[in-house]
Every structure is written in structure tokens, then in C-alpha cells.
């Protein structure tokens, strides 16, 4: 399908491409109401990006929330079906306070969830689709991969308080070796673990070199299993010819109360923050009374506004100036010749402020006179 980039916004083009991609792999669309019972979110507020939620009472007095998240609703409505998986994708708006802001914003997301009897193929499929999702937006992308099982396996091997674990995980996310060393001293954590944590933080880059470093600090079955999962996924991505776009980065960490396996974030050139985030969240499934596993991701389509602004050199191709003596019929006919050739046109009586244009024309009884050309 051909998409007109002059007519559609960046996020609208992305939605068409992502929907087509997910349907090809057997994912069906999930639609949800704008409203959900507040209790669903308050019971899982630690999972949410922001715990600020817009609430109101419906006519029966029930407390409802304007949805701040899609994944929780999908899990709530999923079915426990042994030996099978449910594949759903979505294109929904969520409502929450964004990073660096003190006001609520409507945020457009697309994404998918794979729920049920999750195996290594399902994990490979979802992460491949995450990479293909980034590729559908821009050829200049990077997908960073980590594994919560490797981190938890390392920390669980030693007797460490929950407070110390939480602080260590936070430092891993910040790549903060200095504070890691201070925490190890404060909580009398063995030097051996401190050194392994430092190695983990510094382990960043292409798959081959990083996996070799991680093998050297792997000390138990959980960590080894995590490594094998990463190797299997990386092998699939390499076979698909996209290994050059993949990095291992253990600063990608999420809440260990919800995530238990592979986690990942995606970035594209021109946008400083991640535009895709996902991972395996079996613990959240179990917390919500479900027996299966789950893995999925979200693409933050509102972030693409920045990309569109950086890519867009002109607001309109041509500005046409006219006065009261101009014949409307002749103008319509002349402008149609331009628009039929794919040129965007703005007709004004004076040059508009803060509008970037390629060409400035003046309309008169002889046709168009070129006043300015910025090519």
C-alpha cells in the first residue's frame, strides 16, 4: 500500500505499517474502552509509568479511570488456555502525566502482547517484531536487549536485603559504578559481587563480545538459562540480517516484581528517548491471577512528532499571494495545476508569519510571478 507522506502524519504512517506487520504474524486487534475500573490500576500502580490517574464516578457511583495503560486491561481479559498462546496487537490512546511534565496528556501507543504458554520461539518472534517495528519507522534504529533473570540470578546468589537490591538495580540502570561500590561498602556486600556488578554495568555492545564477558560472571542455573535465551534470540536476529542493529545493554532494567526475563528498548535516529519498550512479565500475570506467561512491547507514537519536525524542511511547498482583484475561478484553476503535480499550496493576501515555504509566488492576470525561491 502506498502512503502519501505529504498528507499523513508520521504517526499515522507508522500505524498503517505496524498494523500490517502484526497481522502478518497472526496478531488480532484488541480494542478497549477509554474507561476501566480504577481498582485495576490501583492494585498494580507500581507497574504504571505514572501513578497519577484521572478518575471519576459513573452514574452508578462506581469509580472509573481514564485508561493510563493497555497491558493491564489485556491481561485482565485474557483466557488461561493450556498449551496455547493469544496474540493481540493494539493502537490505543492512554492518558497520563508524561516525563518532565506536570499535566496529563493523551499518548498514542501501538504494540502487541503474546500471552499463554510462552516458549523460546514466541520470545524470538516478539523481539523480531520489535526490531521490524523500529525498521518500519526508520532504517536508523537500535534495539538494546537485557535480561532480568541474569540480574536477579546474580543478586539472589548472595544474602542481600531488598533495600540494597533495589538500590543496586537502580544503579545498574544508571550505569553508576561509583554508587555501586558505595552501596557494597554500606551493606557489607562481598567484593566478588561488587566486581561482577561492575562487569555487568560495563558490558555493552555487539552480541558476540558482550556474551563472552557475561559467561565469565555467570554463577548459577538461572543466569546460565538467561544467557542461553539471549544467545537463541541473537542467533535468530543474526539470521535475519539485523544483528548490526542489536546491542546487549544491562542498563535496560525494569521492576523485578513484575519482569522476570528478557527486556528491551528501541531507539531511532533523531529522537533522544526510547520509542519502544517491552519485556517478559510472567510475574505480573501471576499477580493478576493468570497462570501463563507473557511478553510484549509498546511503541510510543507521540514521540514521532519530534522526528517529523526534524525531517520537515518546509511547512508548505508554495505560498501564493493575491489581492482583491484576483479572479477566484482563475485562481482555483491555476492552483489545481500545482496540486495535481503533488505541490502543496497556501493562498494568502500577505506572507504568513512563522511558515517555512519552498517558493513564494504572486498571482496576477498573467498567471504566477516568482517572488522567492528557496530551493
XYZ file of C-alpha atoms in Angstrom:
375
model
C 0.000 0.000 0.000
C 1.364 3.430 -0.980
C 1.192 6.031 1.775
C 1.293 9.739 0.934
C 3.834 11.244 3.348
C 2.675 14.763 2.472
C -0.871 14.036 3.615
C -0.398 11.643 6.541
C 1.387 12.429 9.791
C 4.421 10.377 10.786
C 2.449 8.516 13.462
C -0.406 7.756 11.037
C 2.027 6.201 8.551
C 3.570 4.188 11.387
C 0.157 2.897 12.496
C -0.628 1.579 8.992
C 2.744 -0.139 8.709
C 2.698 -1.645 12.192
C -0.853 -2.932 11.845
C 0.076 -4.669 8.584
C 3.222 -6.135 10.170
C 1.433 -7.576 13.206
C -1.435 -9.038 11.199
C 1.051 -10.933 9.019
C 2.170 -12.828 12.147
C -1.345 -13.751 13.238
C -1.995 -10.999 15.774
C -5.594 -9.818 16.076
C -6.594 -6.311 17.123
C -7.549 -5.641 20.735
C -9.959 -2.760 21.362
C -10.667 -1.409 24.796
C -12.900 1.238 26.296
C -11.475 4.591 27.333
C -12.615 3.763 30.856
C -11.626 0.934 33.197
C -12.382 0.265 36.851
C -9.959 2.258 38.982
C -9.301 -0.768 41.183
C -7.418 -2.488 38.318
C -4.821 0.278 38.280
C -4.550 0.990 41.989
C -3.737 -2.697 42.631
C -0.923 -2.547 40.082
C 0.194 1.077 40.347
C 3.891 0.104 40.606
C 3.651 -1.306 37.089
C 2.450 2.006 35.667
C 4.773 4.651 34.246
C 2.960 7.224 36.405
C 0.700 6.608 39.391
C -1.293 9.771 38.620
C -4.644 8.672 37.178
C -7.711 10.627 36.060
C -10.722 9.219 37.924
C -14.449 9.907 38.064
C -17.664 8.277 39.289
C -20.106 6.885 36.750
C -23.883 7.157 37.162
C -23.952 4.079 39.419
C -21.300 5.508 41.706
C -18.546 3.144 40.553
C -15.086 4.717 40.471
C -13.649 4.600 36.947
C -10.328 5.670 35.467
C -9.411 7.175 32.121
C -7.048 4.447 30.965
C -3.347 5.078 31.731
C -2.248 1.682 30.378
C -3.285 -1.015 27.879
C -1.331 -4.090 29.036
C -3.214 -4.435 32.337
C -6.546 -4.498 30.504
C -5.290 -7.131 28.049
C -4.102 -9.378 30.885
C -7.350 -8.905 32.794
C -9.369 -10.061 29.776
C -7.015 -12.858 28.660
C -8.016 -16.510 28.945
C -5.981 -19.230 30.672
C -5.802 -21.796 27.871
C -3.190 -24.546 28.383
C -0.698 -25.278 25.565
C -1.681 -22.224 23.512
C -0.865 -18.547 23.108
C -3.025 -15.497 22.445
C -1.599 -12.896 20.082
C -3.087 -9.404 20.173
C -1.992 -6.008 18.924
C -3.431 -2.606 19.718
C -3.491 1.023 18.674
C -4.821 2.969 21.631
C -4.567 6.290 23.422
C -3.576 6.337 27.091
C -3.851 9.290 29.454
C -1.113 10.089 31.925
C 1.443 12.644 33.061
C 4.446 12.495 30.785
C 8.076 12.666 31.858
C 9.126 16.263 32.561
C 5.518 17.451 32.564
C 3.015 18.297 35.300
C -0.100 17.925 33.179
C -1.978 14.993 31.692
C -1.507 14.201 28.030
C -3.139 11.870 25.534
C -0.407 9.482 24.348
C -0.913 7.342 21.258
C 0.582 3.848 21.500
C 0.772 0.813 19.281
C 2.060 -2.529 20.408
C 1.431 -6.201 20.911
C 1.189 -8.848 23.607
C 1.824 -12.590 23.344
C 0.187 -14.390 26.283
C -0.018 -18.037 27.368
C 2.375 -20.957 27.026
C 5.382 -18.822 26.056
C 8.406 -20.636 24.629
C 11.679 -19.555 23.018
C 10.025 -19.223 19.601
C 7.448 -16.770 20.990
C 10.216 -14.682 22.555
C 12.182 -14.634 19.293
C 9.056 -13.699 17.337
C 8.155 -10.779 19.614
C 11.687 -9.359 19.673
C 11.993 -9.748 15.897
C 8.703 -7.847 15.550
C 10.061 -5.166 17.890
C 13.062 -4.728 15.573
C 10.816 -4.749 12.486
C 8.574 -2.151 14.159
C 11.521 0.193 14.569
C 12.582 -0.508 10.984
C 9.068 0.400 9.777
C 9.538 3.839 11.332
C 13.165 4.499 10.395
C 16.087 2.499 8.934
C 18.365 4.165 11.521
C 17.390 2.292 14.684
C 18.955 0.375 17.566
C 17.358 -2.296 19.768
C 19.004 -2.761 23.188
C 18.425 -6.092 24.950
C 18.858 -7.140 28.585
C 17.618 -9.967 30.822
C 16.158 -9.590 34.315
C 16.861 -13.271 35.008
C 20.588 -12.669 34.721
C 20.417 -9.713 37.122
C 18.173 -11.465 39.669
C 20.277 -14.665 39.449
C 23.388 -12.679 40.316
C 21.779 -10.817 43.236
C 19.934 -13.851 44.636
C 23.190 -15.788 44.932
C 24.197 -13.551 47.826
C 22.398 -12.591 51.034
C 21.343 -9.020 50.277
C 18.458 -7.015 51.720
C 15.593 -5.967 49.467
C 16.564 -2.333 50.038
C 20.127 -2.977 48.836
C 18.853 -4.931 45.810
C 16.553 -2.083 44.799
C 19.382 0.436 45.051
C 21.736 -1.807 43.076
C 19.183 -2.296 40.289
C 18.713 1.475 40.141
C 22.491 1.964 39.813
C 22.666 -0.670 37.065
C 20.028 1.290 35.161
C 22.104 4.458 35.546
C 25.436 2.701 34.751
C 26.648 4.118 38.053
C 29.687 2.100 39.163
C 30.714 4.687 41.770
C 27.462 4.349 43.750
C 27.502 0.563 43.322
C 30.827 0.479 45.180
C 29.453 2.735 47.931
C 26.374 0.501 48.320
C 28.572 -2.602 48.538
C 30.580 -0.984 51.358
C 27.492 0.240 53.220
C 25.750 -3.161 53.156
C 28.945 -5.241 53.561
C 28.413 -6.903 50.184
C 31.281 -9.211 49.155
C 33.955 -7.740 46.885
C 33.381 -10.605 44.457
C 29.804 -9.467 43.798
C 30.871 -5.823 43.548
C 33.335 -6.751 40.787
C 30.734 -8.816 38.938
C 28.254 -5.922 39.113
C 30.890 -3.588 37.677
C 31.474 -6.032 34.815
C 27.732 -6.215 34.203
C 27.384 -2.428 34.013
C 30.297 -2.117 31.579
C 29.059 -4.988 29.386
C 27.603 -3.070 26.463
C 27.850 -3.551 22.722
C 27.513 -6.139 19.986
C 26.233 -9.590 20.835
C 29.407 -11.653 20.476
C 31.765 -9.690 22.701
C 29.258 -8.992 25.463
C 28.010 -12.579 25.736
C 31.583 -13.749 26.239
C 32.052 -11.287 29.133
C 28.738 -12.331 30.691
C 29.720 -16.013 30.538
C 32.682 -15.219 32.778
C 30.455 -13.922 35.610
C 27.631 -16.479 35.240
C 27.472 -18.412 38.514
C 24.193 -20.355 38.629
C 21.470 -22.078 36.602
C 19.198 -19.008 36.406
C 21.981 -16.878 34.962
C 23.017 -19.597 32.538
C 19.435 -20.051 31.345
C 19.182 -16.287 30.804
C 22.364 -16.374 28.722
C 21.023 -19.237 26.605
C 17.816 -17.298 25.919
C 19.813 -14.247 24.842
C 22.018 -16.420 22.601
C 18.986 -18.040 20.952
C 17.348 -14.668 20.314
C 20.559 -13.142 18.989
C 21.033 -16.122 16.684
C 17.595 -15.538 15.145
C 18.232 -11.809 14.742
C 21.593 -12.523 13.123
C 19.981 -14.964 10.684
C 17.519 -12.190 9.783
C 20.437 -9.892 8.977
C 19.728 -7.297 11.657
C 22.398 -8.203 14.233
C 24.188 -4.940 13.427
C 21.198 -3.087 14.913
C 21.204 -5.049 18.194
C 23.139 -4.276 21.383
C 23.322 -6.048 24.721
C 22.855 -3.396 27.415
C 22.161 -4.281 31.046
C 21.238 -0.705 31.902
C 17.871 -1.817 30.467
C 16.295 -2.956 33.738
C 12.670 -2.964 34.906
C 10.830 -3.631 38.150
C 11.854 -7.110 39.367
C 8.420 -7.525 40.983
C 6.836 -7.657 37.509
C 9.506 -8.590 34.947
C 11.361 -11.864 35.016
C 13.014 -12.381 31.635
C 14.153 -10.604 28.519
C 13.627 -6.812 28.474
C 14.402 -4.398 25.656
C 14.190 -0.800 24.421
C 14.275 0.671 20.932
C 15.695 3.935 19.680
C 15.681 5.717 16.332
C 17.929 8.458 14.976
C 16.638 11.948 15.707
C 14.732 11.138 18.923
C 16.702 11.255 22.209
C 14.389 8.982 24.241
C 13.322 5.394 23.610
C 10.362 4.983 21.239
C 9.781 1.301 22.059
C 9.852 -0.594 25.338
C 8.981 -4.160 26.225
C 9.809 -7.361 28.015
C 8.621 -10.594 29.569
C 6.313 -10.109 32.547
C 5.194 -13.507 33.875
C 5.247 -12.128 37.436
C 2.602 -9.550 36.561
C 0.459 -12.309 35.031
C 0.671 -14.363 38.231
C -0.012 -11.301 40.400
C -3.227 -10.808 38.414
C -4.274 -14.433 38.901
C -3.251 -15.780 35.477
C -1.266 -18.997 35.030
C 0.526 -18.339 31.760
C 3.471 -16.198 30.757
C 3.538 -13.044 28.666
C 5.852 -10.931 26.565
C 5.089 -7.763 24.630
C 6.060 -4.211 23.821
C 4.676 -0.731 23.170
C 5.669 1.808 20.517
C 5.263 5.412 21.673
C 3.858 7.024 18.541
C 3.592 10.503 20.063
C 7.429 10.572 20.135
C 7.411 10.572 16.343
C 6.261 14.197 16.356
C 9.891 15.113 17.064
C 11.063 13.072 14.096
C 8.539 14.724 11.789
C 9.656 18.184 12.920
C 13.335 17.373 12.371
C 12.648 15.872 8.926
C 10.306 18.613 7.737
C 12.184 21.414 5.979
C 9.057 23.261 4.798
C 5.522 23.630 6.160
C 4.193 24.085 2.625
C 5.776 23.912 -0.817
C 4.324 27.114 -2.254
C 2.743 30.268 -0.850
C 0.681 32.230 -3.401
C -0.032 35.907 -2.778
C -3.147 37.509 -4.293
C -5.220 40.668 -3.891
C -8.903 41.591 -4.120
C -8.733 41.970 -7.902
C -7.872 38.291 -8.398
C -10.463 36.128 -10.192
C -11.337 33.250 -7.780
C -12.193 30.886 -10.665
C -8.867 31.550 -12.413
C -7.003 31.100 -9.112
C -8.693 27.763 -8.378
C -7.823 26.505 -11.860
C -4.185 27.672 -11.638
C -3.680 26.259 -8.125
C -5.197 22.924 -9.198
C -2.424 22.580 -11.797
C 0.125 22.820 -8.965
C -1.658 20.482 -6.568
C -2.231 17.891 -9.319
C 1.573 17.711 -9.614
C 1.956 16.985 -5.907
C 2.741 20.522 -4.760
C 1.191 21.734 -1.508
C -0.187 25.256 -1.785
C -1.253 28.012 0.600
C -3.034 31.064 -0.867
C -2.734 34.223 1.257
C -3.035 38.007 0.873
C 0.248 38.515 2.763
C 3.191 36.320 3.660
C 2.178 34.319 6.766
C 4.406 34.557 9.848
C 6.406 31.515 11.075
C 5.619 29.494 7.929
C 8.517 27.837 6.106
C 7.949 27.576 2.353
C 9.942 26.485 -0.670
C 8.569 29.054 -3.121
C 6.699 32.368 -2.966
C 4.521 33.254 -5.975
C 2.280 36.184 -6.811
C -0.948 35.592 -8.723
C -1.992 38.129 -11.369
C -3.925 38.169 -14.653
C -0.907 36.672 -16.442
C -0.622 33.740 -14.053
C 2.132 33.304 -11.435
C 5.116 35.550 -10.866
C 8.036 34.092 -8.861
C 8.926 36.344 -5.918
C 11.145 33.979 -3.933
C 12.637 30.514 -4.443
C 14.337 28.732 -1.531
C 15.464 25.550 -3.309
